[in-house]
Short mmCIF file of C-alpha atoms and ligand atoms in Angstrom, two decimals:
data_model
loop_
_atom_site.label_atom_id
_atom_site.label_comp_id
_atom_site.label_asym_id
_atom_site.label_seq_id
_atom_site.Cartn_x
_atom_site.Cartn_y
_atom_site.Cartn_z
CA MET A 1 -0.03 -0.05 0.10
CA GLU A 2 2.72 2.64 1.12
CA GLU A 3 4.76 1.40 -1.91
CA THR A 4 1.81 2.17 -4.34
CA GLU A 5 1.42 5.55 -2.72
CA ARG A 6 4.85 6.27 -3.14
CA ILE A 7 5.18 5.63 -6.65
CA ARG A 8 1.81 7.44 -7.56
CA LYS A 9 2.88 10.55 -5.48
CA LYS A 10 4.74 12.98 -7.94
CA ARG A 11 6.79 16.15 -7.52
CA ILE A 12 5.33 19.05 -9.55
CA LEU A 13 6.52 22.26 -10.37
CA VAL A 14 4.17 24.82 -11.09
CA THR A 15 5.89 28.13 -12.45
CA GLY A 16 3.53 31.08 -11.74
CA GLY A 17 2.18 29.25 -8.87
CA ALA A 18 1.30 32.46 -6.87
CA GLY A 19 -0.81 33.74 -9.80
CA PHE A 20 -4.62 33.40 -10.15
CA ILE A 21 -4.73 30.12 -12.29
CA GLY A 22 -1.48 28.70 -10.75
CA SER A 23 -2.97 29.03 -6.95
CA HIS A 24 -5.81 27.14 -8.00
CA LEU A 25 -3.61 24.50 -9.81
CA CYS A 26 -1.19 23.95 -6.82
CA GLU A 27 -4.13 23.49 -4.36
CA ARG A 28 -5.56 21.10 -6.78
CA LEU A 29 -2.50 19.12 -7.06
CA LEU A 30 -1.90 18.96 -3.40
CA LYS A 31 -5.31 17.68 -2.88
CA GLU A 32 -4.73 14.66 -5.18
CA GLY A 33 -1.59 13.98 -3.01
CA HIS A 34 1.23 15.38 -4.88
CA GLU A 35 4.10 17.22 -3.83
CA VAL A 36 4.09 20.91 -5.31
CA ILE A 37 6.94 23.45 -5.71
CA CYS A 38 5.45 26.63 -6.60
CA LEU A 39 7.95 29.10 -8.18
CA ASP A 40 6.96 32.80 -8.82
CA ASN A 41 8.67 36.25 -9.11
CA PHE A 42 5.47 37.81 -7.72
CA PHE A 43 5.01 40.21 -10.36
CA THR A 44 1.34 39.83 -10.82
CA GLY A 45 0.89 36.80 -8.33
CA SER A 46 0.76 37.32 -4.75
CA LYS A 47 1.83 35.32 -1.39
CA SER A 48 -1.65 35.80 -0.05
CA ASN A 49 -2.98 33.56 -3.06
CA VAL A 50 -0.91 30.70 -1.68
CA ILE A 51 -0.70 31.72 2.16
CA HIS A 52 -3.23 28.92 2.97
CA LEU A 53 -0.87 26.35 1.63
CA LEU A 54 2.16 27.65 3.14
CA ASP A 55 1.92 25.12 6.21
CA HIS A 56 1.24 22.09 3.98
CA PRO A 57 4.00 19.60 4.47
CA TYR A 58 4.28 18.87 0.67
CA PHE A 59 4.07 22.42 -0.48
CA GLU A 60 7.20 24.48 -1.26
CA MET A 61 7.48 28.08 -2.32
CA ILE A 62 10.43 29.45 -4.47
CA ARG A 63 10.95 33.28 -5.41
CA HIS A 64 12.40 32.81 -8.76
CA ASP A 65 12.47 34.57 -12.20
CA ILE A 66 12.07 31.93 -14.93
CA THR A 67 14.10 34.09 -17.48
CA ARG A 68 16.98 32.64 -15.21
CA GLU A 69 18.12 29.02 -15.11
CA ILE A 70 17.02 26.83 -12.27
CA PHE A 71 18.04 23.50 -11.37
CA LEU A 72 15.31 21.39 -9.59
CA GLU A 73 13.93 17.87 -9.53
CA ALA A 74 10.25 17.16 -10.69
CA ASP A 75 8.27 14.58 -12.51
CA GLU A 76 6.05 17.36 -14.06
CA ILE A 77 6.22 20.81 -14.90
CA TYR A 78 3.30 23.19 -15.37
CA ASN A 79 4.57 26.39 -17.13
CA LEU A 80 2.06 29.20 -16.17
CA ALA A 81 4.77 32.15 -15.35
CA CYS A 82 3.76 35.10 -17.51
CA PRO A 83 1.68 38.10 -16.89
CA ALA A 84 -1.66 37.49 -18.44
CA SER A 85 -3.63 40.67 -18.12
CA PRO A 86 -2.95 43.30 -21.00
CA VAL A 87 -2.47 46.17 -18.35
CA TYR A 88 0.50 43.99 -17.08
CA TYR A 89 1.92 42.29 -20.08
CA GLN A 90 2.12 45.79 -21.69
CA TYR A 91 3.74 47.44 -18.77
CA ASN A 92 7.24 45.90 -19.54
CA PRO A 93 6.81 44.27 -23.13
CA ILE A 94 10.45 43.38 -23.30
CA LYS A 95 10.18 41.61 -19.95
CA THR A 96 6.93 39.93 -21.05
CA ILE A 97 8.53 38.32 -24.30
CA LYS A 98 11.80 37.27 -22.37
CA THR A 99 9.58 35.64 -19.80
CA SER A 100 7.62 33.57 -22.69
CA VAL A 101 10.63 32.78 -24.76
CA MET A 102 13.66 32.51 -22.27
CA GLY A 103 11.33 31.02 -19.70
CA ALA A 104 10.22 28.58 -22.22
CA ILE A 105 13.93 27.58 -23.13
CA ASN A 106 14.84 27.55 -19.57
CA MET A 107 12.03 25.05 -18.59
CA LEU A 108 12.34 22.87 -21.58
CA GLY A 109 15.87 22.63 -20.70
CA LEU A 110 15.00 21.56 -17.13
CA ALA A 111 12.53 19.33 -18.45
CA LYS A 112 14.88 17.75 -20.92
CA ARG A 113 17.63 17.21 -18.26
CA ILE A 114 15.28 15.84 -15.67
CA ARG A 115 13.13 13.55 -18.10
CA ALA A 116 10.05 15.68 -16.77
CA ARG A 117 6.70 15.99 -18.53
CA ILE A 118 5.95 19.74 -19.41
CA LEU A 119 2.88 21.74 -19.96
CA GLN A 120 2.73 25.10 -21.63
CA ALA A 121 -0.12 27.60 -20.66
CA SER A 122 -0.64 28.94 -24.06
CA THR A 123 -3.33 31.26 -25.06
CA SER A 124 -6.19 32.01 -27.39
CA GLU A 125 -4.19 35.02 -28.20
CA VAL A 126 -2.05 32.92 -30.59
CA TYR A 127 -5.04 33.23 -32.90
CA GLY A 128 -4.85 37.06 -32.64
CA ASP A 129 -7.97 38.91 -34.19
CA PRO A 130 -9.45 35.58 -35.53
CA ILE A 131 -10.85 35.58 -39.17
CA VAL A 132 -11.81 32.10 -38.66
CA HIS A 133 -14.77 31.51 -36.00
CA PRO A 134 -15.15 29.73 -33.64
CA GLN A 135 -11.41 28.95 -33.42
CA ARG A 136 -10.19 25.40 -33.99
CA GLU A 137 -6.54 24.25 -33.20
CA ASP A 138 -5.70 24.04 -36.94
CA TYR A 139 -6.20 27.50 -37.52
CA TRP A 140 -2.93 29.54 -37.73
CA GLY A 141 -4.29 32.84 -36.49
CA ASN A 142 -4.29 36.51 -37.55
CA VAL A 143 -1.41 38.21 -35.31
CA ASN A 144 0.09 41.55 -35.67
CA PRO A 145 3.97 40.92 -34.96
CA VAL A 146 4.42 44.83 -34.14
CA GLY A 147 1.48 45.91 -32.15
CA ILE A 148 0.85 46.62 -28.38
CA ARG A 149 -0.26 43.02 -27.84
CA SER A 150 2.58 41.47 -29.71
CA CYS A 151 4.89 41.03 -26.78
CA TYR A 152 2.33 38.63 -25.39
CA ASP A 153 0.95 36.92 -28.44
CA GLU A 154 4.05 36.57 -30.35
CA GLY A 155 5.97 35.46 -27.17
CA LYS A 156 3.49 32.61 -26.59
CA ARG A 157 3.52 31.65 -30.24
CA CYS A 158 7.35 31.45 -29.87
CA ALA A 159 7.08 29.44 -26.71
CA GLU A 160 4.65 26.87 -28.72
CA THR A 161 7.23 26.55 -31.44
CA LEU A 162 10.14 25.86 -28.66
CA PHE A 163 7.83 23.36 -27.11
CA MET A 164 7.10 21.49 -30.34
CA ASP A 165 10.84 21.86 -31.32
CA TYR A 166 12.31 20.37 -27.96
CA HIS A 167 9.54 17.50 -28.49
CA ASN A 168 10.71 16.76 -32.07
CA GLN A 169 14.49 17.27 -31.90
CA ASN A 170 15.00 16.08 -28.18
CA GLY A 171 12.01 13.96 -27.42
CA VAL A 172 10.83 16.04 -24.54
CA LEU A 173 7.33 15.10 -23.33
CA ILE A 174 5.23 18.31 -23.85
CA LYS A 175 1.70 19.32 -23.77
CA ILE A 176 0.45 22.60 -24.92
CA VAL A 177 -3.03 24.23 -24.00
CA ARG A 178 -4.52 27.32 -25.30
CA ILE A 179 -6.48 28.87 -22.67
CA PHE A 180 -9.37 31.15 -23.44
CA ASN A 181 -10.46 34.05 -21.18
CA THR A 182 -10.51 32.46 -17.66
CA TYR A 183 -11.91 34.22 -14.40
CA GLY A 184 -12.66 33.23 -10.91
CA PRO A 185 -11.35 34.04 -7.19
CA ARG A 186 -7.75 35.23 -6.69
CA MET A 187 -7.92 37.46 -9.74
CA GLN A 188 -6.31 40.65 -8.30
CA PRO A 189 -8.96 43.47 -8.04
CA ASP A 190 -6.64 45.88 -9.86
CA ASP A 191 -5.76 43.22 -12.45
CA GLY A 192 -7.22 45.22 -15.44
CA ARG A 193 -8.96 42.25 -17.09
CA VAL A 194 -12.76 42.60 -17.87
CA VAL A 195 -14.41 40.24 -15.52
CA SER A 196 -12.46 41.70 -12.22
CA ASN A 197 -12.91 45.27 -13.57
CA PHE A 198 -16.66 44.93 -14.08
CA ILE A 199 -17.30 43.27 -10.69
CA VAL A 200 -15.16 45.58 -8.87
CA GLN A 201 -16.77 48.63 -10.43
CA ALA A 202 -20.22 46.98 -9.78
CA LEU A 203 -19.56 46.32 -6.04
CA ARG A 204 -18.44 49.80 -5.71
CA ASN A 205 -21.64 51.24 -7.68
CA LYS A 206 -18.94 52.90 -9.99
CA ASP A 207 -19.40 53.16 -13.91
CA ILE A 208 -18.71 50.06 -15.80
CA THR A 209 -15.90 50.84 -18.19
CA ILE A 210 -16.72 49.42 -21.80
CA TYR A 211 -13.93 49.67 -24.19
CA GLY A 212 -15.26 50.61 -27.58
CA ASP A 213 -18.92 49.97 -28.16
CA GLY A 214 -18.89 46.62 -26.33
CA SER A 215 -19.82 44.57 -29.20
CA GLN A 216 -16.45 42.33 -29.03
CA THR A 217 -17.06 39.02 -27.79
CA ARG A 218 -15.36 36.66 -25.47
CA SER A 219 -16.03 33.17 -24.29
CA PHE A 220 -15.63 33.06 -20.32
CA GLN A 221 -14.37 29.80 -18.69
CA TYR A 222 -14.45 29.46 -14.66
CA VAL A 223 -11.13 28.41 -13.27
CA ASP A 224 -12.28 25.26 -11.79
CA ASP A 225 -12.98 23.88 -15.42
CA LEU A 226 -9.73 24.86 -16.88
CA VAL A 227 -7.63 23.31 -13.94
CA GLU A 228 -9.58 20.02 -14.52
CA GLY A 229 -8.59 20.11 -18.25
CA MET A 230 -5.00 20.79 -17.75
CA VAL A 231 -4.80 17.94 -15.06
CA ARG A 232 -6.41 15.47 -17.42
CA PHE A 233 -4.37 16.79 -20.46
CA MET A 234 -1.21 16.22 -18.44
CA GLN A 235 -1.93 12.51 -17.98
CA THR A 236 -2.57 11.69 -21.76
CA ASP A 237 -0.27 9.34 -23.51
CA ASP A 238 3.32 10.53 -24.36
CA ASP A 239 2.72 10.93 -27.99
CA ILE A 240 -0.07 13.57 -27.51
CA THR A 241 1.42 17.02 -27.49
CA GLY A 242 -1.73 19.35 -28.44
CA PRO A 243 -1.84 22.04 -28.82
CA MET A 244 -5.45 21.74 -27.18
CA ASN A 245 -8.19 24.51 -26.85
CA LEU A 246 -9.56 24.79 -23.27
CA GLY A 247 -12.38 27.19 -23.02
CA ASN A 248 -16.23 27.69 -22.48
CA GLU A 249 -18.00 27.46 -25.93
CA ASN A 250 -20.51 30.03 -24.91
CA GLU A 251 -19.74 33.45 -26.40
CA PHE A 252 -20.91 36.69 -24.98
CA THR A 253 -20.63 40.50 -26.03
CA ILE A 254 -18.86 42.74 -23.29
CA ILE A 255 -21.89 44.68 -22.99
CA ASP A 256 -23.77 41.23 -22.23
CA LEU A 257 -21.08 40.53 -19.55
CA ALA A 258 -21.55 44.13 -18.11
CA ARG A 259 -25.46 43.74 -17.92
CA LYS A 260 -25.19 40.33 -16.22
CA VAL A 261 -22.80 41.68 -13.53
CA ILE A 262 -24.98 44.59 -12.98
CA GLU A 263 -27.85 42.27 -12.43
CA LEU A 264 -26.00 39.68 -10.33
CA THR A 265 -24.47 42.31 -8.18
CA GLY A 266 -27.65 44.38 -7.80
CA SER A 267 -25.37 47.61 -8.68
CA SER A 268 -26.64 50.94 -9.44
CA SER A 269 -23.57 51.41 -11.76
CA GLY A 270 -24.07 52.75 -15.21
CA LEU A 271 -22.00 52.18 -18.34
CA THR A 272 -19.21 54.41 -19.55
CA TYR A 273 -17.53 54.12 -22.94
CA LEU A 274 -13.82 54.43 -23.49
CA PRO A 275 -11.55 54.20 -26.50
CA LEU A 276 -11.00 50.52 -27.73
CA PRO A 277 -7.13 49.53 -27.01
CA GLY A 278 -5.36 48.73 -30.44
CA ASN A 279 -5.57 45.17 -31.86
CA ASP A 280 -8.23 44.33 -29.48
CA PRO A 281 -10.02 41.09 -31.14
CA ALA A 282 -13.49 41.49 -32.09
CA GLN A 283 -14.41 38.04 -31.40
CA ARG A 284 -13.30 35.06 -29.63
CA GLN A 285 -15.05 31.58 -29.21
CA PRO A 286 -13.24 28.05 -28.82
CA ASP A 287 -14.03 25.07 -30.61
CA THR A 288 -13.31 22.36 -27.92
CA SER A 289 -14.30 19.25 -29.95
CA TYR A 290 -10.82 17.98 -29.65
CA ALA A 291 -10.88 18.29 -25.57
CA ARG A 292 -14.16 16.52 -25.68
CA ARG A 293 -12.98 13.74 -27.84
CA LEU A 294 -9.62 13.12 -26.26
CA ILE A 295 -9.84 13.82 -22.53
CA ASP A 296 -13.65 13.73 -22.34
CA TRP A 297 -13.71 17.40 -21.04
CA GLU A 298 -16.15 20.51 -21.62
CA ALA A 299 -16.55 23.69 -19.50
CA GLY A 300 -19.57 22.69 -17.14
CA ILE A 301 -19.88 25.84 -15.19
CA GLN A 302 -21.72 28.51 -16.95
CA LEU A 303 -21.46 32.34 -16.75
CA GLU A 304 -23.95 33.02 -14.05
CA GLU A 305 -22.82 30.32 -11.67
CA GLY A 306 -19.21 31.28 -12.35
CA LEU A 307 -19.87 35.03 -11.79
CA LYS A 308 -21.75 34.40 -8.62
CA LYS A 309 -18.87 32.49 -6.97
CA THR A 310 -16.48 35.30 -8.29
CA ILE A 311 -18.66 38.24 -6.91
CA SER A 312 -18.66 36.54 -3.49
CA TYR A 313 -15.13 36.44 -3.57
CA PHE A 314 -14.61 40.15 -4.55
CA ASP A 315 -17.51 41.13 -2.02
CA THR A 316 -15.58 39.53 0.79
CA LEU A 317 -12.28 40.97 -0.31
CA LEU A 318 -13.31 44.63 -0.55
CA SER A 319 -15.34 44.65 2.65
CA ARG A 320 -12.15 43.64 4.21
CA GLY A 321 -10.75 46.99 2.89
P1 NAD B 401 -1.46 35.88 -13.29
O1 NAD B 401 -0.90 37.25 -13.71
O2 NAD B 401 -2.30 35.80 -12.27
O3 NAD B 401 -0.26 34.75 -13.27
C1 NAD B 401 0.93 34.72 -13.65
C2 NAD B 401 1.97 34.46 -12.56
O4 NAD B 401 3.10 34.42 -13.02
C3 NAD B 401 2.01 35.38 -11.36
O5 NAD B 401 1.97 34.90 -10.10
C4 NAD B 401 3.29 36.02 -11.84
O6 NAD B 401 3.87 36.65 -10.72
C5 NAD B 401 4.09 35.16 -12.42
N1 NAD B 401 5.33 35.48 -13.35
C6 NAD B 401 5.21 36.34 -14.18
N2 NAD B 401 6.37 36.63 -14.87
C7 NAD B 401 7.28 35.65 -14.21
C8 NAD B 401 8.42 35.44 -14.33
N3 NAD B 401 9.50 35.71 -15.32
N4 NAD B 401 9.13 34.49 -13.38
C9 NAD B 401 8.38 33.82 -12.39
N5 NAD B 401 7.07 34.09 -12.39
C10 NAD B 401 6.52 35.07 -13.31
O7 NAD B 401 -2.19 35.24 -14.72
P2 NAD B 401 -3.16 34.02 -14.81
O8 NAD B 401 -4.39 34.42 -15.30
O9 NAD B 401 -3.15 33.13 -13.61
O10 NAD B 401 -2.33 33.20 -16.07
C11 NAD B 401 -1.48 32.16 -15.96
C12 NAD B 401 -0.94 31.56 -17.04
O11 NAD B 401 -1.94 31.16 -18.00
C13 NAD B 401 -0.28 32.77 -17.99
O12 NAD B 401 0.86 31.99 -18.76
C14 NAD B 401 -1.45 33.20 -18.82
O13 NAD B 401 -0.48 33.62 -20.21
C15 NAD B 401 -2.03 31.96 -19.16
N6 NAD B 401 -3.43 32.33 -19.83
C16 NAD B 401 -4.21 32.88 -18.97
C17 NAD B 401 -5.47 33.22 -19.25
C18 NAD B 401 -6.80 33.84 -18.60
O14 NAD B 401 -7.77 34.30 -19.06
N7 NAD B 401 -6.40 33.94 -16.97
C19 NAD B 401 -6.06 33.04 -20.66
C20 NAD B 401 -4.76 32.34 -21.60
C21 NAD B 401 -3.69 32.10 -21.12
N1 UDP B 402 -12.52 45.42 -21.51
C1 UDP B 402 -13.64 46.34 -21.35
N2 UDP B 402 -13.62 46.98 -20.14
C2 UDP B 402 -12.61 46.68 -19.22
C3 UDP B 402 -11.51 45.69 -19.66
C4 UDP B 402 -11.74 45.16 -20.75
O1 UDP B 402 -14.62 46.57 -22.11
O2 UDP B 402 -12.58 47.38 -18.16
C5 UDP B 402 -12.85 44.59 -22.99
C6 UDP B 402 -11.28 44.45 -23.64
O3 UDP B 402 -11.22 45.49 -24.66
C7 UDP B 402 -11.61 43.26 -24.35
C8 UDP B 402 -12.41 42.24 -23.59
O4 UDP B 402 -13.01 43.30 -22.61
O5 UDP B 402 -12.50 43.53 -25.75
C9 UDP B 402 -11.68 41.29 -22.57
O6 UDP B 402 -10.47 42.04 -21.98
P1 UDP B 402 -9.58 41.37 -21.07
O7 UDP B 402 -8.53 42.41 -20.87
O8 UDP B 402 -10.11 40.62 -20.03
O9 UDP B 402 -8.84 40.22 -22.00
P2 UDP B 402 -8.44 40.08 -23.48
O10 UDP B 402 -8.60 41.15 -24.32
O11 UDP B 402 -7.13 39.58 -23.47
O12 UDP B 402 -9.10 38.78 -24.14
#
């Protein structure tokens, strides 16, 4: 019995583990009985996201920047380190692209050396402002290489290339997931992404900031669905690399989202219209048939249910001051 437990227990490295998604993933992996090493430079993440895990005997926290090499032993690596909100990834674009590219090289080098499986948190941004709708994994995208989103989009595209090349050239066992807009508890209130912005504005009865005319669309996935998909995909056969879309197929306009948030918070907020940032994609919706087929996965938590949980989190957070 003890022997089987020892064999099944893995040591798992989560880069960006103190971030929004990373903290949920660390929690989930610990619950499954694994040992977790959480690595983060705390740029957009926070110790408060993992503070409840710090006493766990199988949880370890390392302050480190993935643009630098690191030597560790692990069975699996989830590479999530990278700012994800446009506000933060555009703050220092050179650092953002270094994080994606040099971070990928360092983590792939590590995976190669220690023979670990490695999963890359890629993004629907690799499709850019998509002309094909909904987006399937075989769509190559429509990305501006010299725009304000390029440091993130092209960094993530280059990271995908590196992952495939380390797989093809060196036999590294890789998994690439393309994550569509994900939300939930532990987003930072000043994170700048649309769901957290709208909820915080609504709870404070401040105007909701709509960029452009609000007709652009996104498909919003609750964080628990995403974590389930990532963990399942990591366990697939060695020859399966992805990329695999993980997202909720239900598509909403930004105006729809604003109205939903106002309704669910009972807020007296109005709407205010601000200029649309450059290269903001007009539409985004995943085709997740590959995930359904391969890992029997689909996003089950719909917008209203997920928003209620997220609103409740922010309500508590903001009332603490
Ligand atoms: P987040 O900003 O909350 O988390 C990113 C984490 O990475 C933070 O804890 C940050 O401090 C850390 N980090 C950043 N640069 C680092 C560096 N150089 N070295 C070490 N740590 C570093 O964002 P998130 O929403 O949790 O996103 C996690 C991952 O998922 C990112 O790679 C992001 O690109 C990807 N993703 C997220 C979404 C989404 O909607 N949330 C969508 C697509 C892809
Ligand atoms: N957005 C908005 N108001 C905000 C923040 C974002 O209207 O306060 C819009 C933004 O222009 C984009 C969409 O909401 O069209 C999603 O933005 P987010 O930054 O969350 O993610 P991404 O653009 O990377 O999908």
